[in-house]
Amino acid sequence: MGHEALWLLLPIAAWSGWLAGRRGGERRSGERFSRLSQTYFSGLNYLLNEQPDKALEVFLKIAELDSETFETQLALGNLFRRRGETDRAIRLHQDLYSRPKLSAEQRMIALLELGEDYMRAGLLDRAEALYTDLLVIDRHASAALRHLISIYQQERDWNRAIEMAERLRTASGDTTGSLIAQFHCELAEQARARGDTDEARRLAQQALAADPRCVRAHLLLGRLACAAGSHEPAIRHFEKAAEIDPDFLSEILSDLLPSYEALVRPERARAFLDLMMQRDRGVAALLARSAMVEGEQGRSEAVGFLAEHLHQRPSVRGVLKVVDLSFPDESGERAEAIVLIRELLHRLLERKPGYRCNRCGFSPRALHWQCPSCKSWGSIKPVHGVAGE
Ligand SMILES: [Zn+2]
């Protein structure tokens, strides 16, 4: 439990005190007001002394003392959920929802809270039923749709996720194109895995229709074309993907370069890599271009080419390539030193994460299109910099 949840309770606690006073006139209310105020200030004191656990206990007591007030109970339920006590939160919100004196709006708020409890408890079926019921109420439709999209993602029911994302775009004007494209890509990859390449291609095209800048869909279409021996369209898709987001070059080049070779198009490869070297934040384009220099002009030209560019773009991968090119089969007294240098450079690369989420910082070793940690789509990219790609 962070401090932020406690600060959320402060206005509630103050409001409870005010309410107790307003009901006043009666001696009981006066006593209650005084008791709540004392409790409130002791809680505040714990907070100021950075004792959040004790402060939390005090604020829980305040909410329990004031069992009749809707907002206080709402805050208490929220606290239970945040502490992971979802059973208590569910019971409290169910009880709140069934109180006869609630206004229609209060009943709706209790229901939305209950949905959050179900989500947190992993009771997705119940949450789905609840939010589906809420879809008919215009004012809450967008919130319900966002929750339903989240539920169908967790259930990997991509067709229903697409349907809800399209409804959300109509209901709220939210730009859901990139999300819908990712869902189509999920379906396309499923089709590809079961060998249905026509369906995979159709679904990837649908992804592009939803979001023409979807790197994943271009990569997928490029790979499908490449597997079918259609290198011209494959190159177009791979080049487009790199143009949209050069950060993915290290992913793209391993597929793109063989297609250039298959069509015997070195001049096109050279032009593309020269262009990408200007836009690449890493060294993927530089390393591929240096391999071409090596093939065309020999090792020492390639070393010179790399050395010239590595001054502006220091890179462990680049230096490793220079060492490999400079000492291909070193023997004798320098051999030991070169082996040590190679080993050290490899270790530097091994210790660095290959990818990082630009939303939450999660660093997986493999590319995920949806971050396993924060659930964002398209936020994980290859890591660049000295020890990166
Ligand atoms: Zn993340």
Coordinates of N, CA, C and O in Angstrom, one line a residue, residues 185 200-209 211-228 230-246 248-249 251-253 255-257 259-260 263 268 272 276 369:
C185 N -3.3 -8.8 -35.6 CA -2.0 -9.4 -35.7 C -2.0 -10.7 -34.9 O -1.4 -11.7 -35.3
A200 N -3.9 -15.9 -42.6 CA -2.9 -15.0 -41.9 C -2.7 -13.7 -42.7 O -2.6 -12.6 -42.1
R201 N -2.5 -13.8 -44.0 CA -2.3 -12.7 -44.9 C -3.5 -11.7 -44.8 O -3.4 -10.5 -44.7
R202 N -4.7 -12.3 -44.9 CA -5.9 -11.5 -44.9 C -6.1 -10.7 -43.5 O -6.4 -9.5 -43.5
L203 N -5.7 -11.4 -42.5 CA -5.8 -10.8 -41.1 C -4.8 -9.7 -41.0 O -5.1 -8.6 -40.4
A204 N -3.6 -9.9 -41.5 CA -2.5 -8.9 -41.4 C -2.9 -7.7 -42.2 O -2.6 -6.5 -41.8
Q205 N -3.6 -7.9 -43.4 CA -4.0 -6.8 -44.2 C -5.1 -6.0 -43.4 O -5.2 -4.8 -43.5
Q206 N -5.9 -6.7 -42.7 CA -7.0 -6.0 -41.9 C -6.3 -5.2 -40.8 O -6.8 -4.1 -40.4
A207 N -5.2 -5.7 -40.2 CA -4.4 -4.9 -39.2 C -4.0 -3.6 -39.9 O -4.1 -2.5 -39.3
L208 N -3.5 -3.7 -41.1 CA -3.0 -2.5 -41.8 C -4.1 -1.5 -42.1 O -3.9 -0.3 -42.1
A209 N -5.3 -2.1 -42.4 CA -6.5 -1.2 -42.7 C -6.8 -0.5 -41.4 O -7.2 0.7 -41.5
D211 N -4.6 0.2 -38.9 CA -3.5 1.1 -38.6 C -2.4 0.9 -39.6 O -1.6 0.0 -39.5
P212 N -2.4 1.8 -40.6 CA -1.4 1.6 -41.7 C 0.1 1.7 -41.2 O 1.0 1.3 -41.9
R213 N 0.3 2.2 -40.0 CA 1.6 2.3 -39.5 C 2.0 1.2 -38.5 O 2.8 1.3 -37.6
C214 N 1.3 0.1 -38.6 CA 1.5 -1.1 -37.7 C 2.8 -1.8 -38.2 O 2.7 -2.6 -39.2
V215 N 3.9 -1.6 -37.5 CA 5.2 -2.3 -37.8 C 5.0 -3.8 -37.8 O 5.5 -4.5 -38.7
R216 N 4.3 -4.3 -36.8 CA 4.1 -5.7 -36.6 C 3.4 -6.4 -37.9 O 3.8 -7.4 -38.3
A217 N 2.4 -5.7 -38.4 CA 1.6 -6.2 -39.5 C 2.5 -6.2 -40.8 O 2.5 -7.2 -41.5
H218 N 3.4 -5.2 -41.0 CA 4.3 -5.1 -42.1 C 5.3 -6.3 -42.0 O 5.6 -6.9 -43.0
L219 N 5.8 -6.5 -40.8 CA 6.8 -7.6 -40.6 C 6.2 -8.9 -40.9 O 6.8 -9.8 -41.6
L220 N 4.9 -9.1 -40.4 CA 4.2 -10.4 -40.6 C 4.0 -10.6 -42.1 O 4.3 -11.7 -42.6
L221 N 3.5 -9.6 -42.8 CA 3.3 -9.7 -44.3 C 4.6 -9.9 -45.0 O 4.6 -10.7 -46.0
G222 N 5.7 -9.3 -44.6 CA 7.0 -9.5 -45.2 C 7.4 -10.9 -45.0 O 7.9 -11.6 -46.0
R223 N 7.2 -11.5 -43.8 CA 7.7 -12.9 -43.5 C 6.8 -13.9 -44.3 O 7.3 -14.9 -44.8
L224 N 5.5 -13.6 -44.4 CA 4.6 -14.5 -45.2 C 5.0 -14.5 -46.7 O 5.1 -15.5 -47.3
A225 N 5.3 -13.3 -47.2 CA 5.7 -13.2 -48.6 C 7.0 -13.9 -48.8 O 7.2 -14.6 -49.8
C226 N 8.0 -13.7 -47.9 CA 9.3 -14.3 -48.0 C 9.2 -15.8 -48.0 O 9.8 -16.5 -48.8
A227 N 8.3 -16.4 -47.1 CA 8.2 -17.8 -47.0 C 7.6 -18.4 -48.3 O 7.8 -19.5 -48.7
A228 N 6.8 -17.5 -49.0 CA 6.2 -18.0 -50.3 C 7.1 -17.7 -51.5 O 6.7 -18.0 -52.6
S230 N 8.1 -14.8 -52.5 CA 7.7 -13.5 -53.2 C 8.6 -12.4 -52.5 O 8.2 -11.7 -51.6
H231 N 9.8 -12.3 -53.0 CA 10.8 -11.4 -52.3 C 10.5 -10.0 -52.6 O 10.8 -9.1 -51.7
E232 N 10.0 -9.6 -53.7 CA 9.7 -8.2 -54.0 C 8.7 -7.6 -53.0 O 9.0 -6.6 -52.4
P233 N 7.5 -8.2 -52.9 CA 6.6 -7.7 -51.9 C 7.2 -7.8 -50.4 O 6.9 -6.9 -49.6
A234 N 8.0 -8.8 -50.2 CA 8.6 -9.0 -48.9 C 9.5 -7.8 -48.6 O 9.4 -7.2 -47.5
I235 N 10.3 -7.4 -49.5 CA 11.2 -6.3 -49.4 C 10.4 -5.0 -49.1 O 10.7 -4.2 -48.2
R236 N 9.3 -4.8 -49.9 CA 8.5 -3.6 -49.7 C 8.0 -3.5 -48.3 O 8.0 -2.5 -47.6
H237 N 7.5 -4.6 -47.7 CA 6.9 -4.6 -46.4 C 8.0 -4.4 -45.3 O 7.9 -3.6 -44.4
F238 N 9.2 -5.0 -45.5 CA 10.3 -4.9 -44.5 C 10.8 -3.4 -44.5 O 11.1 -2.8 -43.5
E239 N 11.0 -2.9 -45.8 CA 11.5 -1.5 -45.9 C 10.5 -0.5 -45.2 O 10.9 0.4 -44.6
K240 N 9.2 -0.8 -45.5 CA 8.2 0.1 -44.9 C 8.2 0.0 -43.4 O 8.1 1.1 -42.7
A241 N 8.3 -1.2 -42.8 CA 8.4 -1.3 -41.4 C 9.6 -0.5 -40.8 O 9.5 0.2 -39.8
A242 N 10.7 -0.6 -41.5 CA 11.9 0.1 -41.0 C 11.8 1.6 -41.1 O 12.2 2.4 -40.3
E243 N 11.1 2.0 -42.2 CA 10.8 3.4 -42.4 C 9.9 4.0 -41.3 O 10.1 5.1 -40.8
I244 N 8.9 3.2 -40.9 CA 7.9 3.7 -39.9 C 8.6 3.8 -38.6 O 8.5 4.8 -37.8
D245 N 9.4 2.8 -38.2 CA 10.1 2.8 -36.9 C 11.5 2.2 -37.0 O 11.7 0.9 -36.9
P246 N 12.5 3.0 -37.3 CA 13.9 2.5 -37.4 C 14.4 1.8 -36.1 O 15.4 1.0 -36.2
F248 N 13.3 -0.7 -34.9 CA 13.1 -2.1 -35.0 C 14.1 -2.7 -36.1 O 13.9 -3.9 -36.5
L249 N 15.0 -1.9 -36.6 CA 15.9 -2.4 -37.6 C 16.6 -3.7 -37.3 O 16.7 -4.6 -38.2
E251 N 15.5 -6.1 -35.7 CA 14.5 -7.2 -35.9 C 14.3 -7.4 -37.4 O 14.2 -8.6 -37.9
I252 N 14.3 -6.3 -38.2 CA 13.9 -6.4 -39.6 C 15.0 -6.9 -40.5 O 14.7 -7.7 -41.4
L253 N 16.2 -6.5 -40.2 CA 17.3 -6.8 -41.2 C 17.6 -8.3 -41.3 O 17.9 -8.7 -42.4
D255 N 15.5 -10.5 -41.6 CA 14.6 -11.0 -42.7 C 14.8 -10.4 -44.0 O 14.6 -11.0 -45.0
L256 N 15.1 -9.1 -43.9 CA 15.2 -8.3 -45.2 C 16.5 -8.6 -46.0 O 16.4 -8.8 -47.2
L257 N 17.6 -8.8 -45.3 CA 18.9 -9.0 -46.1 C 18.8 -10.2 -47.0 O 19.2 -10.2 -48.1
S259 N 16.3 -11.5 -48.5 CA 15.4 -11.2 -49.6 C 16.2 -10.4 -50.7 O 16.0 -10.6 -51.9
Y260 N 17.0 -9.4 -50.2 CA 17.9 -8.7 -51.2 C 18.8 -9.6 -51.9 O 19.0 -9.6 -53.1
L263 N 17.1 -11.8 -54.6 CA 16.8 -11.1 -55.8 C 18.1 -10.5 -56.5 O 18.0 -9.9 -57.5
R268 N 20.2 -2.0 -54.3 CA 19.1 -1.6 -53.5 C 19.4 -1.7 -52.0 O 19.0 -0.8 -51.2
F272 N 19.4 1.4 -49.3 CA 18.6 1.3 -48.1 C 19.4 1.4 -46.8 O 19.0 2.2 -45.9
M276 N 19.3 4.2 -43.9 CA 19.0 3.8 -42.5 C 20.1 4.1 -41.5 O 19.8 4.3 -40.4
W369 N 5.0 -8.1 -28.2 CA 4.3 -7.0 -28.7 C 3.4 -6.4 -27.7 O 3.0 -5.2 -27.7

